[in-house]
Coordinates of C-alpha atoms in Angstrom, one line a residue:
X30 CA 0.0 0.0 0.0
X31 CA 1.5 3.4 -1.0
X32 CA 0.8 6.5 1.0
X33 CA 1.5 10.1 0.2
X34 CA 4.7 11.6 1.5
X35 CA 2.8 13.3 4.4
X36 CA 1.4 10.1 5.8
X37 CA 3.2 8.3 8.7
X38 CA 4.2 4.9 7.4
X39 CA 3.5 1.9 9.5
X40 CA 5.6 -1.3 9.5
X41 CA 2.3 -3.2 9.3
X42 CA 1.3 -3.6 5.8
X43 CA -2.3 -3.8 4.5
X44 CA -4.0 -6.6 2.7
X45 CA -5.3 -4.4 0.0
X46 CA -5.3 -0.7 -0.8
X47 CA -8.3 1.4 0.1
X48 CA -11.1 1.6 -2.4
X49 CA -10.7 4.4 -4.9
X50 CA -13.1 7.3 -4.3
X51 CA -16.3 6.7 -6.3
X52 CA -19.1 9.3 -6.0
X53 CA -21.8 6.6 -6.2
X54 CA -19.9 4.0 -4.1
X55 CA -20.2 3.8 -0.4
X56 CA -17.0 3.7 1.6
X57 CA -16.0 1.8 4.7
X58 CA -14.3 3.3 7.7
X59 CA -11.1 1.6 6.5
X60 CA -11.3 3.5 3.2
X61 CA -11.8 6.8 5.0
X62 CA -8.8 6.6 7.4
X63 CA -6.5 5.0 4.8
X64 CA -7.1 7.5 2.1
X65 CA -4.0 9.2 0.6
X66 CA -5.9 12.5 0.5
X67 CA -6.0 12.8 4.3
X68 CA -3.9 15.8 5.7
X69 CA -1.1 15.1 8.2
X70 CA -3.1 16.7 11.1
X71 CA -5.6 13.8 10.8
X72 CA -3.0 11.4 12.1
X73 CA -1.7 13.5 15.0
X74 CA 1.9 14.3 15.9
X75 CA 2.9 10.9 17.2
X76 CA 0.3 8.6 15.8
X77 CA 1.5 5.8 13.6
X78 CA -1.0 4.5 11.1
X79 CA -1.5 0.9 11.8
X80 CA -2.8 -1.2 8.9
X81 CA -2.7 -4.6 10.5
X82 CA -3.5 -5.9 13.9
X83 CA 0.0 -7.3 14.7
X84 CA 3.3 -7.9 13.1
X85 CA 2.4 -11.6 12.4
X86 CA -0.8 -10.5 10.6
X87 CA 1.2 -8.0 8.7
X88 CA 3.6 -10.7 7.4
X89 CA 0.6 -12.9 6.5
X90 CA -0.9 -9.9 4.5
X91 CA 2.4 -9.4 2.7
X92 CA 2.5 -13.0 1.6
X93 CA -1.2 -12.8 0.6
X94 CA -0.4 -9.8 -1.7
X95 CA 2.7 -11.5 -3.2
X96 CA 0.8 -14.8 -3.7
X97 CA 3.4 -16.9 -1.9
X98 CA 1.0 -18.6 0.5
X99 CA 0.5 -22.3 1.0
X100 CA -3.0 -23.8 1.1
X101 CA -2.7 -24.0 4.9
X102 CA -1.8 -20.3 5.1
X103 CA -4.8 -19.1 3.1
X104 CA -7.2 -18.4 5.9
X105 CA -9.6 -15.9 4.3
X106 CA -12.0 -18.4 3.0
X107 CA -12.0 -20.3 6.4
X108 CA -12.6 -17.0 8.2
X109 CA -15.7 -16.2 6.0
X110 CA -17.1 -19.7 6.3
X111 CA -16.7 -19.7 10.1
X112 CA -18.4 -16.3 10.5
X113 CA -21.4 -17.6 8.4
X114 CA -21.5 -20.9 10.4
X115 CA -21.5 -19.0 13.7
X116 CA -24.3 -16.6 12.6
X117 CA -26.5 -19.4 11.3
X118 CA -25.9 -21.5 14.4
X119 CA -26.8 -18.8 16.8
X120 CA -29.9 -17.8 14.8
X121 CA -31.1 -21.4 14.8
X122 CA -30.5 -21.8 18.5
X123 CA -32.9 -19.0 19.2
X124 CA -35.6 -20.4 16.9
X125 CA -37.8 -23.3 18.2
X126 CA -38.7 -24.5 14.7
X127 CA -35.0 -24.4 13.7
X128 CA -34.0 -26.4 16.7
X129 CA -36.5 -29.1 15.8
X130 CA -36.1 -29.2 12.1
X131 CA -32.9 -27.6 10.9
X132 CA -30.3 -28.1 13.6
X133 CA -29.4 -31.4 12.2
X134 CA -28.1 -29.7 9.1
X135 CA -25.3 -28.0 11.1
X136 CA -22.8 -29.9 13.2
X137 CA -22.7 -29.0 16.9
X138 CA -19.8 -26.7 17.7
X139 CA -17.8 -28.3 20.5
X140 CA -14.2 -28.8 21.5
X141 CA -12.6 -31.6 19.5
X142 CA -10.6 -32.6 22.6
X143 CA -13.0 -32.5 25.6
X144 CA -16.3 -32.2 23.7
X145 CA -17.3 -29.2 25.8
X146 CA -19.4 -26.7 23.8
X147 CA -19.5 -24.0 26.5
X148 CA -15.8 -23.1 27.4
X149 CA -15.3 -20.2 25.0
X150 CA -15.0 -22.1 21.7
X151 CA -12.4 -21.0 19.1
X152 CA -11.9 -22.4 15.6
X153 CA -8.4 -22.7 14.0
X154 CA -8.3 -20.8 10.8
X155 CA -5.7 -23.1 9.3
X156 CA -7.6 -26.4 9.7
X157 CA -10.9 -27.7 10.9
X158 CA -10.0 -27.9 14.6
X159 CA -12.4 -26.5 17.3
X160 CA -10.9 -26.0 20.7
X161 CA -11.9 -24.5 24.1
X162 CA -10.0 -21.5 25.3
X163 CA -10.8 -21.9 29.0
X164 CA -9.3 -25.4 29.3
X165 CA -6.3 -24.6 27.1
X166 CA -7.0 -27.1 24.3
X167 CA -7.0 -24.3 21.6
X168 CA -3.5 -23.2 22.5
X169 CA -2.2 -26.8 22.7
X170 CA -3.4 -27.4 19.2
X171 CA -1.9 -24.2 17.8
X172 CA 1.4 -25.1 19.4
X173 CA 1.5 -28.7 18.2
X174 CA 0.3 -27.9 14.7
X175 CA 2.4 -24.8 14.3
X176 CA -0.7 -22.8 13.5
X177 CA -1.1 -19.1 14.5
X178 CA -4.5 -17.7 14.0
X179 CA -7.9 -18.7 15.4
X180 CA -11.4 -17.1 15.6
X181 CA -13.6 -16.7 18.6
X182 CA -16.8 -18.6 17.6
X183 CA -19.2 -16.2 19.4
X184 CA -17.6 -12.8 18.9
X185 CA -15.7 -13.3 15.5
X186 CA -12.5 -11.8 17.1
X187 CA -9.1 -12.8 15.8
X188 CA -6.6 -14.6 18.1
X189 CA -2.9 -14.6 17.4
X190 CA -1.0 -17.4 19.2
X191 CA 2.4 -15.8 18.8
X192 CA 1.2 -12.6 20.4
X193 CA -0.9 -14.6 22.9
X194 CA -3.6 -12.0 22.5
X195 CA -6.6 -10.9 20.5
X196 CA -5.8 -8.5 17.6
X197 CA -8.0 -5.9 16.1
X198 CA -7.5 -5.5 12.4
X199 CA -9.6 -2.7 10.9
X200 CA -9.5 -4.0 7.3
X201 CA -10.7 -7.5 8.3
X202 CA -13.3 -6.1 10.6
X203 CA -14.7 -3.7 8.0
X204 CA -14.3 -5.6 4.8
X205 CA -15.0 -9.1 6.0
X206 CA -16.6 -9.4 9.4
X207 CA -18.9 -6.4 9.2
X208 CA -20.1 -7.3 5.7
X209 CA -20.9 -10.9 6.5
X210 CA -22.8 -9.8 9.7
X211 CA -24.8 -7.1 7.9
X212 CA -25.5 -9.4 4.9
X213 CA -27.2 -11.9 7.2
X214 CA -28.8 -9.6 9.7
X215 CA -30.8 -7.6 7.2
X216 CA -33.1 -10.6 6.6
X217 CA -36.4 -11.1 8.5
X218 CA -36.2 -7.7 10.3
X219 CA -39.5 -6.0 11.3
X220 CA -37.8 -2.6 10.9
X221 CA -35.3 -1.9 8.2
X222 CA -32.5 0.2 9.6
X223 CA -30.4 2.3 7.3
X224 CA -26.7 1.7 8.0
X225 CA -24.8 5.0 8.0
X226 CA -22.1 5.2 5.4
X227 CA -20.1 8.4 5.1
X228 CA -20.6 10.5 2.0
X229 CA -17.8 12.4 0.3
X230 CA -19.0 15.5 2.2
X231 CA -19.0 13.6 5.5
X232 CA -15.5 12.3 4.8
X233 CA -14.0 15.7 4.1
X234 CA -15.5 17.1 7.3
X235 CA -14.3 14.2 9.4
X236 CA -10.8 14.4 8.0
X237 CA -10.6 18.2 8.4
X238 CA -12.1 18.5 11.9
X239 CA -11.2 15.2 13.6
X240 CA -8.1 13.2 14.4
X241 CA -7.5 9.6 15.1
X242 CA -7.2 8.5 18.7
X243 CA -7.1 5.2 20.5
X244 CA -10.3 4.1 22.2
X245 CA -9.7 2.9 25.8
X246 CA -12.5 3.0 28.3
X247 CA -10.6 1.0 31.0
X248 CA -9.0 3.4 33.5
X249 CA -8.9 3.3 37.3
X250 CA -10.1 6.2 39.5
X251 CA -8.0 7.6 42.4
X252 CA -9.4 7.4 45.9
X253 CA -9.4 11.0 47.2
X254 CA -10.2 10.1 50.8
X255 CA -13.1 7.6 51.4
X256 CA -14.4 8.2 47.9
X257 CA -14.6 4.5 46.9
X258 CA -18.4 4.9 47.0
X259 CA -18.2 7.5 44.2
X260 CA -15.7 5.6 42.1
X261 CA -17.9 2.4 41.8
X262 CA -20.9 4.5 40.8
X263 CA -18.9 6.5 38.2
X264 CA -17.5 3.2 36.7
X265 CA -21.1 1.8 36.5
X266 CA -22.3 4.9 34.7
X267 CA -19.3 5.0 32.3
X268 CA -19.9 1.3 31.4
X269 CA -23.6 1.8 30.9
X270 CA -24.0 1.4 27.1
X271 CA -26.8 4.0 26.8
X272 CA -25.0 6.7 28.8
X273 CA -21.8 5.8 26.8
X274 CA -23.6 6.3 23.5
X275 CA -25.2 9.6 24.7
X276 CA -22.0 11.3 26.0
X277 CA -19.5 9.9 23.4
X278 CA -21.7 11.2 20.6
X279 CA -21.6 14.8 22.1
X280 CA -25.3 15.0 22.9
X281 CA -24.5 17.4 25.7
X282 CA -22.6 20.4 24.3
X283 CA -20.2 21.6 27.0
X284 CA -19.2 24.7 25.1
X285 CA -22.8 25.9 24.9
X286 CA -23.7 25.0 28.5
X287 CA -23.8 28.0 30.9
X288 CA -24.8 26.1 34.0
X289 CA -22.6 26.4 37.0
X290 CA -21.5 23.0 38.5
X291 CA -23.4 21.2 35.7
X292 CA -23.3 17.5 36.3
X293 CA -23.9 16.7 32.6
X294 CA -20.7 18.7 31.8
X295 CA -18.8 16.7 34.4
X296 CA -20.1 13.4 33.0
X297 CA -19.0 14.5 29.5
X298 CA -15.6 15.3 30.9
X299 CA -15.4 12.0 32.7
X300 CA -16.0 10.1 29.4
X301 CA -13.4 12.2 27.7
X302 CA -10.8 11.4 30.4
X303 CA -11.6 7.7 30.6
X304 CA -11.6 7.2 26.8
X305 CA -8.4 9.1 26.3
X306 CA -4.9 7.7 25.6
X307 CA -3.8 8.3 29.2
X308 CA -3.8 5.0 31.1
X309 CA -2.8 6.5 34.5
X310 CA -5.5 6.5 37.2
X311 CA -7.7 9.6 37.0
X312 CA -8.8 11.7 39.9
X313 CA -12.4 13.0 39.3
X314 CA -11.8 16.1 41.5
X315 CA -14.1 18.4 39.5
X316 CA -16.9 15.8 39.6
X317 CA -16.6 15.6 43.4
X318 CA -16.5 19.3 43.8
X319 CA -19.6 19.8 41.6
X320 CA -21.5 17.1 43.7
X321 CA -20.5 18.9 46.9
X322 CA -21.8 22.2 45.6
X323 CA -25.0 20.7 44.3
X324 CA -25.7 18.6 47.4
X325 CA -24.3 20.1 50.6
X326 CA -25.1 16.9 52.6
X327 CA -22.6 15.0 50.5
X328 CA -19.8 17.5 51.2
X329 CA -16.9 16.2 53.2
X330 CA -14.7 13.1 53.3
X331 CA -17.1 10.9 55.3
X332 CA -18.0 7.5 53.8
X333 CA -21.3 7.6 52.0
X334 CA -23.7 4.9 50.8
X335 CA -23.1 4.1 47.2
X336 CA -26.8 3.6 46.4
X337 CA -27.7 7.0 47.9
X338 CA -24.9 8.6 45.9
X339 CA -26.2 6.9 42.8
X340 CA -29.7 8.3 43.2
X341 CA -28.2 11.8 43.9
X342 CA -26.1 11.6 40.8
X343 CA -29.1 10.7 38.7
X344 CA -31.1 13.6 40.1
X345 CA -28.4 16.1 39.5
X346 CA -27.7 14.9 35.9
X347 CA -31.4 15.1 35.3
X348 CA -31.5 18.7 36.5
X349 CA -28.7 19.6 34.1
X350 CA -30.3 18.2 31.0
X351 CA -32.0 20.5 28.5
X352 CA -34.8 18.0 27.9
X353 CA -35.7 17.7 31.6
X354 CA -39.3 18.4 32.6
X355 CA -41.7 17.2 35.4
X356 CA -44.0 14.9 33.4
X357 CA -42.9 12.4 30.7
X358 CA -39.3 13.6 30.8
X359 CA -37.2 12.6 27.9
X360 CA -33.8 13.4 29.4
X361 CA -31.0 10.8 29.2
X362 CA -31.6 9.7 32.8
X363 CA -35.3 9.0 32.5
X364 CA -35.0 7.4 29.0
X365 CA -32.3 5.1 30.5
X366 CA -33.5 4.2 34.0
X367 CA -37.1 5.2 34.4
X368 CA -39.9 2.7 34.6
X369 CA -43.4 2.5 36.2
X370 CA -44.6 0.5 39.2
X371 CA -48.2 -0.4 39.3
X372 CA -50.0 -1.0 42.7
X373 CA -53.3 -2.8 42.9
X374 CA -55.2 -2.6 46.2
X375 CA -58.1 -5.1 46.4
X376 CA -60.9 -4.7 48.9
X377 CA -61.5 -8.0 50.6
X378 CA -65.1 -7.1 51.3
X379 CA -66.4 -6.0 47.8
X380 CA -63.5 -6.9 45.5
X381 CA -63.0 -3.4 44.3
X382 CA -59.5 -2.8 42.8
X383 CA -57.8 0.5 43.1
X384 CA -54.9 1.0 40.8
X385 CA -52.1 3.6 41.1
X386 CA -48.9 4.0 39.2
X387 CA -45.6 5.5 40.5
X388 CA -42.4 6.3 38.6
X389 CA -39.2 4.4 39.6
X390 CA -35.5 4.8 38.8
X391 CA -34.5 1.6 40.7
X392 CA -35.8 -1.2 42.8
X393 CA -34.7 -1.8 46.4
X394 CA -35.1 -5.4 47.5
X395 CA -35.0 -6.7 51.1
X396 CA -33.0 -9.7 52.1
X397 CA -33.6 -12.5 54.5
X398 CA -30.7 -12.9 56.9
X399 CA -29.5 -16.5 57.3
X400 CA -29.6 -16.2 61.1
X401 CA -33.3 -15.3 61.1
X402 CA -34.1 -18.0 58.6
X403 CA -32.4 -20.6 60.8
X404 CA -34.2 -19.4 63.9
X405 CA -37.5 -19.5 62.1
X406 CA -37.0 -23.1 61.1
X407 CA -36.5 -24.0 64.7
X408 CA -39.9 -22.6 65.7
X409 CA -42.8 -25.0 65.7
X410 CA -45.1 -24.7 62.7
X411 CA -48.1 -23.7 64.9
X412 CA -46.3 -20.8 66.3
X413 CA -45.0 -19.8 62.9
X414 CA -48.6 -19.7 61.6
X415 CA -49.7 -17.5 64.5
X416 CA -46.7 -15.2 64.0
X417 CA -47.4 -14.9 60.3
X418 CA -51.0 -13.8 61.0
X419 CA -49.8 -11.1 63.3
X420 CA -47.3 -10.0 60.7
X421 CA -49.9 -10.0 58.0
X422 CA -51.9 -7.4 59.9
X423 CA -49.1 -5.0 60.5
X424 CA -48.2 -3.2 57.3
X425 CA -46.3 -0.2 58.5
X426 CA -43.2 -2.2 57.8
X427 CA -44.6 -3.6 54.5
X428 CA -43.2 -2.0 51.4
X429 CA -41.8 1.0 53.3
X430 CA -40.9 4.2 51.5
X431 CA -37.8 6.2 52.1
X432 CA -37.4 10.0 52.2
X433 CA -37.2 10.3 48.4
X434 CA -40.4 8.3 47.9
X435 CA -38.8 5.2 46.4
X436 CA -40.6 1.9 47.1
X437 CA -38.7 -0.7 49.1
X438 CA -39.6 -4.3 49.9
X439 CA -39.1 -5.5 53.5
X440 CA -38.7 -9.2 53.4
X441 CA -38.6 -9.6 57.2
X442 CA -42.4 -9.1 57.2
X443 CA -43.3 -10.8 53.9
X444 CA -44.2 -14.4 53.5
X445 CA -43.6 -16.5 50.3
X446 CA -40.4 -18.0 49.1
X447 CA -37.7 -18.3 51.7
X448 CA -34.7 -18.5 49.3
X449 CA -32.0 -16.0 48.9
X450 CA -31.7 -15.6 45.2
X451 CA -32.5 -12.5 43.2
X452 CA -35.6 -14.1 41.8
X453 CA -36.8 -15.0 45.3
X454 CA -36.4 -11.4 46.3
X455 CA -38.4 -10.2 43.2
X456 CA -41.1 -12.8 44.0
X457 CA -41.5 -11.5 47.5
X458 CA -41.4 -7.9 46.3
X459 CA -44.3 -8.5 43.9
X460 CA -46.5 -10.9 45.9
X461 CA -49.7 -9.7 47.5
X462 CA -49.4 -8.3 51.0
X463 CA -52.2 -7.8 53.5
X464 CA -53.1 -4.3 54.6
X465 CA -54.4 -3.5 58.1
X466 CA -58.0 -2.8 58.9
X467 CA -57.3 1.0 59.2
X468 CA -55.1 1.5 56.3
X469 CA -57.4 1.3 53.3
X470 CA -60.6 3.3 52.7
X471 CA -62.8 1.7 50.0
X472 CA -64.9 4.1 47.9
X473 CA -67.4 1.4 47.0
X474 CA -68.0 0.5 50.7
X475 CA -69.0 4.1 51.6
X476 CA -65.4 5.3 52.1
X477 CA -65.1 3.1 55.2
X478 CA -61.9 1.4 56.3
X479 CA -61.8 -2.2 55.1
X480 CA -59.2 -5.0 55.0
X481 CA -57.4 -5.3 51.7
X482 CA -54.5 -6.7 49.9
X483 CA -51.8 -4.8 48.0
X484 CA -49.7 -6.1 45.1
X485 CA -47.0 -4.5 43.2
X486 CA -46.0 -5.2 39.5
X487 CA -44.0 -3.5 36.9
X488 CA -46.1 -1.7 34.3
X489 CA -43.3 -0.3 32.2
X490 CA -39.9 -1.8 32.4
X491 CA -36.8 0.5 32.0
X492 CA -34.1 0.0 29.4
X493 CA -31.6 -0.3 32.2
X494 CA -32.7 -1.9 35.5
X495 CA -30.9 -0.9 38.6
X496 CA -31.4 -3.2 41.7
X497 CA -30.2 -2.5 45.2
X498 CA -30.0 -5.3 47.7
X499 CA -30.7 -3.9 51.2
X500 CA -27.8 -5.2 53.1
X501 CA -28.0 -2.5 55.9
X502 CA -30.6 -2.8 58.6
X503 CA -31.2 0.5 60.4
X504 CA -32.7 0.2 63.9
X505 CA -31.4 0.8 67.3
X506 CA -28.1 -0.2 65.7
X507 CA -26.9 -0.6 62.1
X508 CA -26.2 -4.2 61.1
X509 CA -25.1 -5.5 57.8
X510 CA -26.7 -8.6 56.2
X511 CA -23.9 -10.7 54.8
X512 CA -26.2 -13.2 53.1
X513 CA -24.9 -14.2 49.7
X514 CA -27.5 -13.5 47.0
X515 CA -27.3 -15.6 43.8
X516 CA -28.1 -13.4 40.8
X517 CA -28.3 -14.5 37.2
X518 CA -26.3 -13.3 34.2
X519 CA -29.6 -13.0 32.2
X520 CA -32.8 -11.9 33.9
X521 CA -36.4 -12.3 32.6
X522 CA -38.8 -9.8 34.1
X523 CA -41.9 -11.3 32.5
X524 CA -43.3 -12.8 35.8
X525 CA -43.1 -9.5 37.5
X526 CA -44.8 -7.4 34.9
X527 CA -48.5 -6.4 34.8
X528 CA -49.3 -8.3 31.6
X529 CA -47.2 -11.4 32.3
X530 CA -46.9 -11.8 28.5
X531 CA -43.8 -13.6 27.4
X532 CA -41.6 -11.3 25.3
X533 CA -38.0 -11.2 24.3
X534 CA -38.1 -7.5 25.2
X535 CA -38.3 -8.4 28.9
X536 CA -35.0 -10.1 29.0
X537 CA -32.0 -8.3 30.6
X538 CA -28.3 -9.0 30.7
X539 CA -25.9 -8.1 33.5
X540 CA -23.3 -5.4 32.8
X541 CA -22.2 -4.1 36.2
X542 CA -22.1 -5.3 39.9
X543 CA -21.2 -3.1 43.0
X544 CA -19.9 -4.9 46.0
X545 CA -19.3 -3.8 49.6
X546 CA -16.8 -5.5 51.9
X547 CA -16.5 -4.9 55.7
X548 CA -18.8 -3.0 58.0
X549 CA -20.9 -0.1 57.1
X550 CA -18.8 2.7 58.6
X551 CA -15.4 1.1 57.8
X552 CA -16.1 -0.9 54.7
X553 CA -14.8 -0.6 51.1
X554 CA -16.6 -0.6 47.7
X555 CA -15.4 -2.4 44.6
X556 CA -17.2 -3.3 41.4
X557 CA -17.2 -5.5 38.3
X558 CA -18.1 -4.1 34.9
X559 CA -18.3 -5.6 31.4
X560 CA -16.3 -3.9 28.6
X561 CA -16.4 -5.3 25.1
X562 CA -17.7 -8.6 26.3
X563 CA -15.0 -9.0 28.9
X564 CA -15.3 -8.5 32.7
X565 CA -13.0 -6.3 34.7
X566 CA -12.7 -5.7 38.5
X567 CA -12.4 -2.1 39.6
X568 CA -10.8 -1.4 43.0
X569 CA -10.3 2.4 42.9
X570 CA -7.1 2.9 40.8
X571 CA -6.5 -0.9 40.5
X572 CA -8.1 -2.5 37.5
X573 CA -7.7 -6.3 36.8
X574 CA -9.3 -8.7 34.4
X575 CA -12.1 -10.9 35.9
X576 CA -13.9 -14.1 35.1
X577 CA -17.6 -14.5 34.9
X578 CA -17.5 -16.9 37.9
X579 CA -15.9 -14.2 40.1
X580 CA -18.7 -11.8 39.2
X581 CA -21.5 -14.3 40.0
X582 CA -19.8 -15.5 43.2
X583 CA -19.5 -11.9 44.6
X584 CA -21.7 -10.5 47.4
X585 CA -23.6 -8.0 45.3
X586 CA -24.9 -4.7 46.8
X587 CA -26.1 -3.3 43.5
X588 CA -26.8 -5.0 40.2
X589 CA -27.2 -3.2 36.8
X590 CA -29.0 -5.0 33.9
X591 CA -29.6 -3.8 30.4
X592 CA -32.3 -5.0 28.0
X593 CA -31.0 -7.5 25.5
X594 CA -33.3 -6.1 22.8
X595 CA -33.7 -2.3 22.6
X596 CA -36.4 -1.2 20.2
X597 CA -38.3 2.0 19.3
X598 CA -41.3 2.5 21.6
X599 CA -44.6 4.2 20.9
X600 CA -45.4 7.5 22.6
X601 CA -48.5 6.2 24.3
X602 CA -49.6 7.6 27.7
X603 CA -47.7 5.4 30.2
X604 CA -50.4 6.1 32.9
X605 CA -53.2 4.7 30.8
X606 CA -54.4 1.4 32.4
X607 CA -55.6 -1.5 30.4

């Protein structure tokens, strides 16, 4: 590939030159950044234009251009075939009819050595070997067969054995992977989405007004004196895909914002810092100062509750958004976190149902301490029944509200499932609870007090679901519940919605977990977050790679889930009851 004299030459050669500019032909990103017409400022002072993922891939590309490859070295056709195989396999796994009738047409992808289909399968690009990455069989094969490149069967990423790492090659990603994925994803869509391709005018603007920079996103945050509670919440916000898309696309213009201590501006700056080339830990001093000036109760270096800080951050960001309003707000916070809780109160005398709806930004779920659970098992069943009747009539503890009006479940006074999984907590949160004789006035019974039951359900589920597990009991003394709560990687909210209709839109996937170690006053916060399908553990400035098992085995304090399927929604009145 020949560049102009102004272009920094990379030692990594390309497989093919960029497409010549054709007015009627759409370009790929590879064509844009590799054009010989780009000015030197586009590449920066020290940036070196890389046209291959690694030196080993560059050598292979050179052989490919010269035509000196053996049949075993010609991996392009295998790469295309494996991408098509992976796409078809995953499509048919999701379809019931395909599972019954068509799955026999495709061989089951599994490790050729241990026959395990679940341990991060990779396929060798030089032969027909499938191997698991987790158990090391892939690397054993590559070493024994003297092969170098493999593909991750689920993510289509390229693995280089000699580098012992995954390599990103823009040319292969744009001209091979992306084309194959788009070719097969355009079929059977209910909505046809137009893929953005830069026009000649777009290209000239990009090259003139932008410069290439590496995209990071993994950077530790300095602890500035008991600020671990802030660091875990900031990391959870930075790794929230919807917030990331909003701030990285410059939806909030810092230069035009005249607000003093604007939290939207601080979030925008935080994304700029964490996605910069600098890998040293960053100290979010300006963010902390703005929070102190916005909320005086948070000022100082005392340890704060991460969940309370999370709610405070959402409120202050909401206040700084131009789109913010009191009803049906379309700001980034409400379009990301907001949902609706429906409460049905049923009169036990006449059967009248009173329905109300309340907005929510998160759900707080009560836990059952193991000690209490064991003591309850030791009590005779007759006494347990009498105690449950007494508890059923006292609802001041049932579903308590905090000072901000958020709805909490209190599992110490609820019956139902006794388990300590996230699904058990949600079951107890949405099961009917009995109200006291003086707590509900029925309009159909002459506005007299009647006994009734109250049941919560989710009327409108949010794109991002934030769940707090109430580990701190506040009474005469503050105690922490150390009970381990099992939470899933994928969560289906269908049983907890008003309609109970099964839908793929109700399925969520986990992307962040906040943990608390130690006591309430002297503890420490850490968190896990998913970045580009890999898990990382954030402990202030220290960032390490994590395994999925570590995430699921942790004692979660907060869990963040995002919808697996995000679609356009109609602008119907959310408070209209069916």
